[in-house]
Short mmCIF file of C-alpha atoms in Angstrom, two decimals:
data_model
loop_
_atom_site.label_atom_id
_atom_site.label_comp_id
_atom_site.label_asym_id
_atom_site.label_seq_id
_atom_site.Cartn_x
_atom_site.Cartn_y
_atom_site.Cartn_z
CA UNK T 1 -47.58 -59.04 41.05
CA UNK T 2 -44.78 -60.34 38.89
CA UNK T 3 -41.25 -59.92 39.87
CA UNK T 4 -39.35 -58.09 37.19
CA UNK T 5 -35.65 -57.25 36.82
CA UNK T 6 -35.07 -53.62 37.81
CA UNK T 7 -38.16 -53.24 39.64
CA UNK T 8 -37.94 -51.90 43.33
CA UNK T 9 -40.31 -53.28 45.88
CA UNK T 10 -40.60 -53.71 49.55
CA UNK T 11 -39.83 -56.32 51.73
CA UNK T 12 -39.23 -57.89 54.93
CA UNK T 13 -36.05 -59.57 56.31
CA UNK T 14 -36.75 -63.31 57.00
CA UNK T 15 -33.20 -64.71 57.82
CA UNK T 16 -29.89 -63.59 58.18
CA UNK T 17 -26.72 -65.66 57.03
CA UNK T 18 -23.09 -65.07 56.74
CA UNK T 19 -23.12 -64.25 53.15
CA UNK T 20 -26.54 -62.34 52.96
CA UNK T 21 -30.06 -61.65 54.09
CA UNK T 22 -33.12 -63.58 52.52
CA UNK T 23 -36.15 -61.10 52.00
CA UNK T 24 -39.81 -61.91 51.60
CA UNK T 25 -41.34 -59.95 48.63
CA UNK T 26 -45.17 -58.99 48.69
CA UNK T 27 -46.23 -62.11 46.67
CA UNK T 28 -44.70 -64.48 49.26
CA UNK T 29 -41.68 -65.55 47.04
CA UNK T 30 -38.25 -65.22 48.70
CA UNK T 31 -35.12 -63.42 47.36
CA UNK T 32 -31.48 -63.45 48.52
CA UNK T 33 -29.55 -59.95 49.38
CA UNK T 34 -25.74 -60.58 49.13
CA UNK T 35 -23.73 -59.29 51.60
CA UNK T 36 -21.99 -57.04 49.03
CA UNK T 37 -25.23 -55.62 48.02
CA UNK T 38 -26.14 -54.41 51.51
CA UNK T 39 -24.48 -51.25 51.71
CA UNK T 40 -22.20 -49.15 49.65
CA UNK T 41 -19.20 -49.75 51.92
CA UNK T 42 -17.51 -52.80 53.08
CA UNK T 43 -19.84 -55.02 55.15
CA UNK T 44 -17.81 -57.20 57.55
CA UNK T 45 -20.92 -58.14 59.82
CA UNK T 46 -24.43 -57.99 58.17
CA UNK T 47 -26.01 -57.70 61.51
CA UNK T 48 -24.64 -54.46 61.58
CA UNK T 49 -26.91 -53.33 59.16
CA UNK T 50 -30.16 -55.58 59.12
CA UNK T 51 -32.29 -57.78 61.57
CA UNK T 52 -34.69 -60.09 61.24
CA UNK T 53 -38.47 -58.11 60.80
CA UNK T 54 -36.73 -55.08 59.22
CA UNK T 55 -38.74 -53.49 56.24
CA UNK T 56 -36.30 -52.80 53.54
CA UNK T 57 -36.45 -51.43 49.91
CA UNK T 58 -34.67 -53.91 47.32
CA UNK T 59 -34.00 -53.55 43.57
CA UNK T 60 -34.55 -56.81 41.75
CA UNK T 61 -31.12 -57.74 40.05
CA UNK T 62 -32.11 -61.11 38.56
CA UNK T 63 -34.68 -63.78 38.63
CA UNK T 64 -33.24 -67.16 37.39
CA UNK T 65 -35.17 -69.90 35.77
CA UNK T 66 -34.80 -72.41 38.91
CA UNK T 67 -36.92 -69.48 40.69
CA UNK T 68 -33.63 -67.64 42.82
CA UNK T 69 -34.21 -64.37 43.07
CA UNK T 70 -31.10 -62.01 43.44
CA UNK T 71 -31.78 -58.44 45.46
CA UNK T 72 -29.83 -55.48 46.24
CA UNK T 73 -30.59 -53.05 48.86
CA UNK T 74 -27.62 -50.62 47.74
CA UNK T 75 -28.97 -50.18 44.34
CA UNK T 76 -32.44 -49.42 45.42
CA UNK T 77 -31.17 -46.22 47.15
CA UNK T 78 -31.83 -43.15 45.08
CA UNK T 79 -28.77 -41.79 43.55
CA UNK T 80 -28.51 -38.51 45.61
CA UNK T 81 -28.51 -40.77 48.91
CA UNK T 82 -25.69 -42.91 47.87
CA UNK T 83 -22.30 -41.70 48.58
CA UNK T 84 -20.22 -40.68 45.41
CA UNK T 85 -16.90 -42.59 45.29
CA UNK T 86 -13.86 -40.56 44.42
CA UNK T 87 -12.35 -41.59 41.26
CA UNK T 88 -9.23 -43.51 41.56
CA UNK T 89 -6.05 -41.64 40.41
CA UNK T 90 -4.93 -43.24 37.32
CA UNK T 91 -1.26 -45.00 37.60
CA UNK T 92 0.81 -44.78 34.77
CA UNK T 93 3.19 -47.62 33.90
CA UNK T 94 6.24 -46.00 35.60
CA UNK T 95 8.58 -48.85 35.11
CA UNK T 96 8.69 -48.40 31.70
CA UNK T 97 9.51 -44.45 32.23
CA UNK T 98 12.40 -45.35 34.60
CA UNK T 99 14.29 -47.73 32.12
CA UNK T 100 13.68 -45.42 29.31
CA UNK T 101 15.50 -42.59 31.26
CA UNK T 102 18.56 -44.45 32.48
CA UNK T 103 19.26 -46.32 29.26
CA UNK T 104 19.09 -45.23 25.80
CA UNK T 105 17.55 -47.41 23.13
CA UNK T 106 19.53 -50.24 22.02
CA UNK T 107 19.47 -52.42 19.11
CA UNK T 108 19.64 -56.45 19.47
CA UNK T 109 23.10 -56.25 18.44
CA UNK T 110 24.22 -54.16 21.37
CA UNK T 111 22.13 -55.85 23.76
CA UNK T 112 23.57 -58.96 23.03
CA UNK T 113 27.04 -57.51 23.38
CA UNK T 114 26.21 -56.13 26.80
CA UNK T 115 24.72 -59.45 27.77
CA UNK T 116 27.78 -61.64 26.49
CA UNK T 117 30.03 -59.17 28.36
CA UNK T 118 28.02 -59.39 31.67
CA UNK T 119 28.18 -63.02 31.08
CA UNK T 120 31.69 -63.18 30.66
CA UNK T 121 32.34 -61.05 34.01
CA UNK T 122 30.24 -63.24 35.90
CA UNK T 123 31.62 -66.63 34.74
CA UNK T 124 35.35 -65.16 35.57
CA UNK T 125 34.18 -64.11 38.97
CA UNK T 126 32.74 -67.38 39.57
CA UNK T 127 35.97 -69.23 38.27
CA UNK T 128 38.19 -67.32 40.53
CA UNK T 129 35.93 -68.08 43.66
CA UNK T 130 35.92 -71.81 42.76
CA UNK T 131 39.58 -72.01 42.50
CA UNK T 132 40.46 -70.14 45.42
CA UNK T 133 38.50 -72.54 47.47
CA UNK T 134 40.15 -75.30 45.77
CA UNK T 135 43.82 -74.16 46.21
CA UNK T 136 44.15 -72.52 42.88
CA UNK T 137 45.50 -74.55 39.82
CA UNK T 138 48.91 -74.91 40.79
CA UNK T 139 48.83 -75.54 44.22
CA UNK T 140 50.88 -78.24 45.44
CA UNK T 141 50.18 -81.50 47.59
CA UNK T 142 52.08 -82.82 49.98
#
């Protein structure tokens, strides 16, 4: 029996690592079930889900040219058994909405005028602060 992508086969867990489990397939070949393909939910410790010697049904995900076989336990389950994830609520780009509500549309000249005004105000504030630290322009030395 040849291993074909998409086929479901029974296998036996022969080894467990921190990144997945090795499963021996019926024809004597070994494939890897990555830890992300063990269950539908997050798997922190693969040992909570599988043990060496367990019989599992796996789906062949890919067969590489060098003989590596990628397997999935979670995709081998029928759709009815797999819990359906709730759809994520769509987030709208709210930053644009906020800016449009508070500021009317400006053309380039208006934006430039506003920028220059703000810039001049900041420079004046900075100049006042530095002059007061030096004693001002007309301070007497003596």
